[in-house]
mmCIF file of C-alpha atoms in Angstrom:
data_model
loop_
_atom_site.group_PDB
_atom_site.id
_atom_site.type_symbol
_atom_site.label_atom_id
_atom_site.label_comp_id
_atom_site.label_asym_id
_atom_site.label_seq_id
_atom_site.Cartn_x
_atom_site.Cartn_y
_atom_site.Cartn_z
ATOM 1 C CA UNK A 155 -22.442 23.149 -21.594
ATOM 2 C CA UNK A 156 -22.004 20.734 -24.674
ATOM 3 C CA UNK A 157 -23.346 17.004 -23.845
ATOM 4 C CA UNK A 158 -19.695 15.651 -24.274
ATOM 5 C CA UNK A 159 -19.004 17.779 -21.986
ATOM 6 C CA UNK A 160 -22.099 17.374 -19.373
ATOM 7 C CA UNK A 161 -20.779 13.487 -19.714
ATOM 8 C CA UNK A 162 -17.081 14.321 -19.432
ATOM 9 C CA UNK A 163 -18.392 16.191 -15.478
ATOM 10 C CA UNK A 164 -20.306 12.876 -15.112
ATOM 11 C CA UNK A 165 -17.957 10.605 -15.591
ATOM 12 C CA UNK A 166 -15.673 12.154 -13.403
ATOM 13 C CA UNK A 167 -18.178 12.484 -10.398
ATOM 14 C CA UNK A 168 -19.280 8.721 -10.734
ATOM 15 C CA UNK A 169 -15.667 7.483 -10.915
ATOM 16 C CA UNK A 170 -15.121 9.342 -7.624
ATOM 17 C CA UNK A 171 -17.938 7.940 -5.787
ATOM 18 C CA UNK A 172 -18.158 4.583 -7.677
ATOM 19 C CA UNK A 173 -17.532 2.295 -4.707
ATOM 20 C CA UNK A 174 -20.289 4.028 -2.620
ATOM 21 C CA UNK A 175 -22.863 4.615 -4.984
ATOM 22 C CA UNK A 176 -24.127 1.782 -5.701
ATOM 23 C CA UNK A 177 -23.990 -0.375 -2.273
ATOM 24 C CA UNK A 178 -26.026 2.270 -0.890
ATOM 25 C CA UNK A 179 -28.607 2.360 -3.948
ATOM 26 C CA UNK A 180 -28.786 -1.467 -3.663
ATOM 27 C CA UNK A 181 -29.439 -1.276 0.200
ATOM 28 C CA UNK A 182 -32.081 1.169 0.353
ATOM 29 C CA UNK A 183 -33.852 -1.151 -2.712
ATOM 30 C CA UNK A 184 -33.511 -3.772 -0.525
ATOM 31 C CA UNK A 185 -35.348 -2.328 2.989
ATOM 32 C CA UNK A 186 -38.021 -1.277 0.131
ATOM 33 C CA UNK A 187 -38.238 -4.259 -1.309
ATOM 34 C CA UNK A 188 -38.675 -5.878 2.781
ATOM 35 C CA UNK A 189 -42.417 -6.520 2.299
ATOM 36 C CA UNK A 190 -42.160 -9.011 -0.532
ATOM 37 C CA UNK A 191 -39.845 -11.125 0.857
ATOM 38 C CA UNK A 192 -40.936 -14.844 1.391
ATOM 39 C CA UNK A 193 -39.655 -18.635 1.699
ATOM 40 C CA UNK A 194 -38.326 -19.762 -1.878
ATOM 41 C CA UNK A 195 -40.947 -22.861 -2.872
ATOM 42 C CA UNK A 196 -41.792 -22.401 1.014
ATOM 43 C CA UNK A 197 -39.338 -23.971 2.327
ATOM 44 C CA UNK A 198 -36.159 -22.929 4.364
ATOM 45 C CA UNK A 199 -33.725 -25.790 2.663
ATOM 46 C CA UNK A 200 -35.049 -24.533 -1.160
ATOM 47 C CA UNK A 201 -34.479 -20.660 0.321
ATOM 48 C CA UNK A 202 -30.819 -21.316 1.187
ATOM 49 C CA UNK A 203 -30.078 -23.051 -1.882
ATOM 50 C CA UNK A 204 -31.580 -19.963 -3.916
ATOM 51 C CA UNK A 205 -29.315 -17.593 -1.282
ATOM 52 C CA UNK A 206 -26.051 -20.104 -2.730
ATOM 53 C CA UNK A 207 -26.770 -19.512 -6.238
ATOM 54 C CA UNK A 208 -27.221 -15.708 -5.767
ATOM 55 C CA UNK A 209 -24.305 -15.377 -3.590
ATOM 56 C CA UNK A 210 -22.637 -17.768 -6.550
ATOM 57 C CA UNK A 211 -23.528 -15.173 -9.334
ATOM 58 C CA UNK A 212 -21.732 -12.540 -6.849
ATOM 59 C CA UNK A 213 -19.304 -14.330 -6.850
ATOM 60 C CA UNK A 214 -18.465 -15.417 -10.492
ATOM 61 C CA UNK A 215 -18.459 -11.536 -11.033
ATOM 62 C CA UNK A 216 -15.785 -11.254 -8.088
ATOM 63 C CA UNK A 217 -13.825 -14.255 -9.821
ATOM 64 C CA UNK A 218 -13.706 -11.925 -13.092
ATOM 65 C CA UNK A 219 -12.609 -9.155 -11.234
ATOM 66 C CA UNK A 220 -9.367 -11.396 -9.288
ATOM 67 C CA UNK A 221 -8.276 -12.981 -13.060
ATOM 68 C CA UNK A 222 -8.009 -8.913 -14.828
ATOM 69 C CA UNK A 223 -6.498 -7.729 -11.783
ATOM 70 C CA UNK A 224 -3.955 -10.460 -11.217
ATOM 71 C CA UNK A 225 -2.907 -10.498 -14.241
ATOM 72 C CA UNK A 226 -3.091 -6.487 -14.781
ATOM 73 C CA UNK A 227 0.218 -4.437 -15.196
ATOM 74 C CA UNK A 228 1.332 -2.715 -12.870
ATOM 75 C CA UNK A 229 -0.072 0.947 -12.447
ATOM 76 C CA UNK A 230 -3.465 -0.418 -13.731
ATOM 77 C CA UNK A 231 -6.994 -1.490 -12.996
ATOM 78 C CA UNK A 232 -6.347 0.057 -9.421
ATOM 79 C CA UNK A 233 -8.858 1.443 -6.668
ATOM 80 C CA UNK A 234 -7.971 4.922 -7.299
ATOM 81 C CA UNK A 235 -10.704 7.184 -6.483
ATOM 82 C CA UNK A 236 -9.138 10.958 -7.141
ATOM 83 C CA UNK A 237 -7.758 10.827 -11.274
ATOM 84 C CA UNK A 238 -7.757 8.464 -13.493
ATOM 85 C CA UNK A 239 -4.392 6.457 -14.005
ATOM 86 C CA UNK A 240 -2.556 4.073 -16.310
ATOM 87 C CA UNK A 241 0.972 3.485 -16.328
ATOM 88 C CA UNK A 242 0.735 1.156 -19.459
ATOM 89 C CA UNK A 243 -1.929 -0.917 -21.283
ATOM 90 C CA UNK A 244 -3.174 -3.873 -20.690
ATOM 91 C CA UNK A 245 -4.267 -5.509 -23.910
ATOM 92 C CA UNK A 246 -3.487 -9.431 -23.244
ATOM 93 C CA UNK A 247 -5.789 -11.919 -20.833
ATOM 94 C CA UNK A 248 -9.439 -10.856 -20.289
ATOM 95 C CA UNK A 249 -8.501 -6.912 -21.466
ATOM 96 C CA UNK A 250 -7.778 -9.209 -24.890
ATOM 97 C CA UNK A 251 -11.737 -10.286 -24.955
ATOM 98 C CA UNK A 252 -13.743 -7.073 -23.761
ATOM 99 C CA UNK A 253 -11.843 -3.277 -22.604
ATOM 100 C CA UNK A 254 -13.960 -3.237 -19.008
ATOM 101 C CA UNK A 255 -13.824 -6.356 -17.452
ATOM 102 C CA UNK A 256 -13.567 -5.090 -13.887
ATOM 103 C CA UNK A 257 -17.291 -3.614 -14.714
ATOM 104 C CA UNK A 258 -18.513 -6.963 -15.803
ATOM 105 C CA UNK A 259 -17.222 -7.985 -12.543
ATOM 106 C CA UNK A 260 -19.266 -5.484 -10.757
ATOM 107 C CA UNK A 261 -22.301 -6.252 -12.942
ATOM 108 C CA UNK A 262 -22.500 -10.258 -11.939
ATOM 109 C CA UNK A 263 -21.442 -9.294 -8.040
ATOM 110 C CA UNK A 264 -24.661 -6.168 -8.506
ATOM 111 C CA UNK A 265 -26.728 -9.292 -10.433
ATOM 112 C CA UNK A 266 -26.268 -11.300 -7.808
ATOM 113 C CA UNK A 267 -27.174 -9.276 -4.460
ATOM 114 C CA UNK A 268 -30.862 -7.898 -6.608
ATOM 115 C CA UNK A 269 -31.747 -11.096 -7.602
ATOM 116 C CA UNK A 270 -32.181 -11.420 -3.475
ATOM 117 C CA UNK A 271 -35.124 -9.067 -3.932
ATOM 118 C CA UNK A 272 -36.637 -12.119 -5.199
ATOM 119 C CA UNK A 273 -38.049 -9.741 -7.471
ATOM 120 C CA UNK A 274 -36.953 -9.781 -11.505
ATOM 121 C CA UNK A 275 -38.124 -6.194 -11.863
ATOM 122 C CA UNK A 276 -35.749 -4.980 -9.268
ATOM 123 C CA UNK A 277 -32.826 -7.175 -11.605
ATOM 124 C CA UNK A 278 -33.831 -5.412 -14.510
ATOM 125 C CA UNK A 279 -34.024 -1.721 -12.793
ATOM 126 C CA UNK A 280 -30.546 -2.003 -11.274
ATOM 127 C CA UNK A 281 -29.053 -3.277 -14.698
ATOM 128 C CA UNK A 282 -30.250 -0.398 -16.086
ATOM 129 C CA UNK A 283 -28.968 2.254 -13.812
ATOM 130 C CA UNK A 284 -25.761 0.136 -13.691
ATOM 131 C CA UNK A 285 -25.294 1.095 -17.394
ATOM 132 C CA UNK A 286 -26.492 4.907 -16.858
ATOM 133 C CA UNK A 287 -24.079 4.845 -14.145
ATOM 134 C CA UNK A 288 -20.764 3.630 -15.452
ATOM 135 C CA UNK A 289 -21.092 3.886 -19.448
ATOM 136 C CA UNK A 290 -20.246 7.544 -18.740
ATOM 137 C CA UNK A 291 -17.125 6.427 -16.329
ATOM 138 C CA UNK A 292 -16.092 4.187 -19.678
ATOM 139 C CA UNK A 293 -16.359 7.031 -21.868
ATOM 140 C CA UNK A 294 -14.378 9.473 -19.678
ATOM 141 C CA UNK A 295 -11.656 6.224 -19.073
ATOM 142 C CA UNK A 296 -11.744 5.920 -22.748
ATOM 143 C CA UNK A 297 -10.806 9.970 -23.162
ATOM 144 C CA UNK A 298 -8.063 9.709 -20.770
ATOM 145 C CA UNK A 299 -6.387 6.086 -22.193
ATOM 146 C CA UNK A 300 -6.903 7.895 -25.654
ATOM 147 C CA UNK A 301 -5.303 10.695 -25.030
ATOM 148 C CA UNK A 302 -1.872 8.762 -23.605
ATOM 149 C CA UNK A 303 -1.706 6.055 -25.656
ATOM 150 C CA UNK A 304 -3.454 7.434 -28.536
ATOM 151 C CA UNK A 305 -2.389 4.746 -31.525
ATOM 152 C CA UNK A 306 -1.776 2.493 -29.598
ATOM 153 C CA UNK A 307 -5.811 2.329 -27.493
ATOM 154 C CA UNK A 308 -6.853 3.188 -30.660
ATOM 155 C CA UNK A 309 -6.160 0.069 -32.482
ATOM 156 C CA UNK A 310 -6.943 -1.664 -29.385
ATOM 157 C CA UNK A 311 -10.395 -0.245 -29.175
ATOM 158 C CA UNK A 312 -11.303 -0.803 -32.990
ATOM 159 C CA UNK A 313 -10.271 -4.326 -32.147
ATOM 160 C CA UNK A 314 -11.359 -5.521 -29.276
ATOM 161 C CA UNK A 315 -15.405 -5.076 -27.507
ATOM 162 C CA UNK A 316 -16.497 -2.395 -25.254
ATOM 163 C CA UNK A 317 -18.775 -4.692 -23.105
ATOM 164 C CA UNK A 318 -20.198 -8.169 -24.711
ATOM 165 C CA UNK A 319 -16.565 -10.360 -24.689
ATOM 166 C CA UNK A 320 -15.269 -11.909 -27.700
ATOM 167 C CA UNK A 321 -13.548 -14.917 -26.562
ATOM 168 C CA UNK A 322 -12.228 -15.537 -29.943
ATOM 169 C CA UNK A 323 -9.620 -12.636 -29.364
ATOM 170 C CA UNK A 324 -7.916 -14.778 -26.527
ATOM 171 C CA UNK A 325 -4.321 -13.696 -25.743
ATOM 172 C CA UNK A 326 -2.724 -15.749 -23.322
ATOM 173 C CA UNK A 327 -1.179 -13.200 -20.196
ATOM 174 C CA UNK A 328 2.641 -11.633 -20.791
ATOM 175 C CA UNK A 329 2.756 -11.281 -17.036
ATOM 176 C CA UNK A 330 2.240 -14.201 -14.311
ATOM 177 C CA UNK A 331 -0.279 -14.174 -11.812
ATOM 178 C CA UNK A 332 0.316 -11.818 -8.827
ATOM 179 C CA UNK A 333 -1.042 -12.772 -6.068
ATOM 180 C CA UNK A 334 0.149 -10.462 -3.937
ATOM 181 C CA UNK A 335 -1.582 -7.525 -5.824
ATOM 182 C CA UNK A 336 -4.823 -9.819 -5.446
ATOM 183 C CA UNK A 337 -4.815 -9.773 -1.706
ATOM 184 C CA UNK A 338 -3.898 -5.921 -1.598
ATOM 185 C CA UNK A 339 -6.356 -4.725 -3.657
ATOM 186 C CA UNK A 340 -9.010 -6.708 -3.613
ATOM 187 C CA UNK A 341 -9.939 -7.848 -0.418
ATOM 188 C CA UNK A 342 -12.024 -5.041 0.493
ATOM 189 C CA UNK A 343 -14.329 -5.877 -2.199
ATOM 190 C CA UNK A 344 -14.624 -9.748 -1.112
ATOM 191 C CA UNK A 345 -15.642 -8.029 2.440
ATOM 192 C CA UNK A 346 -18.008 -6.006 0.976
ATOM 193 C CA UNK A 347 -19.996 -9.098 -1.033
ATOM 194 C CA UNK A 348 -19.909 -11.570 2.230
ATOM 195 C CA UNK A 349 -21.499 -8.522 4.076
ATOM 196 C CA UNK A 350 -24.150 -7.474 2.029
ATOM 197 C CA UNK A 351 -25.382 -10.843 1.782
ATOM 198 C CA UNK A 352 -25.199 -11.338 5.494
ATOM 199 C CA UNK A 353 -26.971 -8.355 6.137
ATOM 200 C CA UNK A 354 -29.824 -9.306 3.324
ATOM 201 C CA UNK A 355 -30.374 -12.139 5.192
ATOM 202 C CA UNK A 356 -31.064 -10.635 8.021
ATOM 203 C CA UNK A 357 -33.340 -8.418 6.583
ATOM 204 C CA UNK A 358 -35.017 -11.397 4.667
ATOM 205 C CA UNK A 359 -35.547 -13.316 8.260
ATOM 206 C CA UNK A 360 -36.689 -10.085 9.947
ATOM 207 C CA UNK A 361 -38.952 -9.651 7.129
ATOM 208 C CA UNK A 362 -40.572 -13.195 7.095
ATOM 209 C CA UNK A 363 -40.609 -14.050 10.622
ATOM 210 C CA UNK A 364 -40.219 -10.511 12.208
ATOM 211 C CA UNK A 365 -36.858 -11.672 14.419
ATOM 212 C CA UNK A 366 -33.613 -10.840 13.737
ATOM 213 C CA UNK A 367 -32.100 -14.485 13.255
ATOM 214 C CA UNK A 368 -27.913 -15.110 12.821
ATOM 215 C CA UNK A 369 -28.206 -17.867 10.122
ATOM 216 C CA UNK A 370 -25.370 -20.284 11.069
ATOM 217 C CA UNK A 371 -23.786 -20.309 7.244
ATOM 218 C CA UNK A 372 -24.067 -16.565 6.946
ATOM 219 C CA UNK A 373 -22.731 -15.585 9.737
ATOM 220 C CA UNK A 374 -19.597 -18.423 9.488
ATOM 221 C CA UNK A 375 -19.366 -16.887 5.751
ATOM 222 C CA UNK A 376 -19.189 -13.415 7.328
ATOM 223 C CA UNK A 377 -17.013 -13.879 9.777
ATOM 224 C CA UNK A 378 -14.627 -15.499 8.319
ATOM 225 C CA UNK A 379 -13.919 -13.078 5.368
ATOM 226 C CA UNK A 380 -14.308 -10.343 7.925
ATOM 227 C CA UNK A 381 -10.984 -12.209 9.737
ATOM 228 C CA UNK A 382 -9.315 -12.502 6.877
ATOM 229 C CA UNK A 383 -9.651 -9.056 5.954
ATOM 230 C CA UNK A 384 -8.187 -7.859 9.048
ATOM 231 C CA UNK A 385 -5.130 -10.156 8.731
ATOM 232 C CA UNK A 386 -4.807 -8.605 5.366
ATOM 233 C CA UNK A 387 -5.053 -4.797 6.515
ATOM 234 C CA UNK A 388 -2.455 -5.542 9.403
ATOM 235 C CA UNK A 389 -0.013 -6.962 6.926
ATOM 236 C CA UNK A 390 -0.651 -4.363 4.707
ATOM 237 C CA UNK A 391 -0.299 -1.610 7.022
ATOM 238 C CA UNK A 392 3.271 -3.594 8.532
ATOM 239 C CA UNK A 393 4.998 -3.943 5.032
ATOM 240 C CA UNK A 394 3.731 -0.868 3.121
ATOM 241 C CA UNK A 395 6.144 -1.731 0.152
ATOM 242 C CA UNK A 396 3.293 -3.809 -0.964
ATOM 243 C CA UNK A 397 1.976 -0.253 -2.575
ATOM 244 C CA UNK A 398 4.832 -0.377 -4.795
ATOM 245 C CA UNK A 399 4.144 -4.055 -5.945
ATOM 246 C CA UNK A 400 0.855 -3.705 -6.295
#
């Protein structure tokens, strides 16, 4: 099998299991990592506030992901896991400054939860398998948006950067901001963040103190988005034209 072809299979297999690989990667890092936890500059205050700015890098990726999605087309930057698919392209807001912003999303929100390890190695590890793991997804995305829009992704692509954004391209959104397709699609992935980092910090108590201990602000944090979430799904499930919309 040609290599363009060995990364064609790839890409297809990681885009199919892209929203399980990698939470399950990061969490069995994370029991590894268990035995260097400690107390950021030994104290419990100074720990939290490291645990905000973590959870605020997640979090600035998560923001990026809301802005390309809410302003997306419709028919694009979806959750689908089976095929690839694109209705139209989107060239104009954040797709106007770098062709994979929901990635750069993903790589702040997968920033965020290693830098938890308290451990820079473990940072620079799962960068680098985040790039092994989804520059053949781009490719294969690239293939597919190539061959139905040919010209058209073509002069987008010569234009506009792959992965380092170039906010001097700024187009200002066609489309206004739906919020309804924000709440549909991406509240699964808000759900996600809150509980990873509520389960780290259980691990990181366990860890340092050997107790399992509910920290008050996790656990409001958790359950919270965990409601919301729910109120989301039963809505979603009660007016299913919200597939259509979004």
């Amino acid at each position: 099998m040609l290599l363009n072809e060995r990364i064609t299979v790839a890409g297809n297999l990681f885009f199919k299991y892209r929203s399980f690989v990698f939470p399950v990667g990061l969490s069995v890092l994370m029991v590894l990592e268990r035995r260097h936890f400690y107390y950021f500059n030994r104290s419990h205050t100074y720990d939290l506030i490291f645990e905000l700015i973590c959870f605020a890098v997640a979090l600035l990726g998560f923001s990026i992901r809301l802005i390309a999605v809410g302003y997306s087309r419709a028919g694009t930057s979806g959750r689908n896991m089976k095929s690839q698919r694109a209705d139209s392209l989107n060239t104009d807001g954040l797709y106007s400054i770098v062709r994979n912003p929901l990635y750069i999303g993903n790589l702040f929100g997968i920033i965020g939860f290693s830098m938890l390890s308290q451990n820079y190695e473990i940072v620079v590890i799962n960068v680098l398998l985040f790039s092994c793991f989804y520059v053949p997804i781009i490719m294969r995305e690239e293939q597919f948006l190539l061959d139905n829009f040919k010209e058209e992704f073509l002069e987008y692509a010569i234009c506009t950067p792959a992965i380092i954004p170039n906010f001097r391209l700024w187009k200002k959104p066609q489309l206004k901001f739906n919020y309804l397709k924000l709440f549909y699609r991406e509240h699964t992935t808000l759900l996600g963040i809150a509980t990873a980092f509520f389960a780290a910090e259980m691990l990181r108590e366990f860890s340092m103190n050997n107790i399992f201990v509910l920290d008050t602000m996790w656990t409001s944090i958790f359950t919270v988005t965990l409601l919301f979430w729910m109120v989301l799904r039963i809505f979603k499930k009660k007016f299913k034209t919200m597939d259509r919309i979004a």
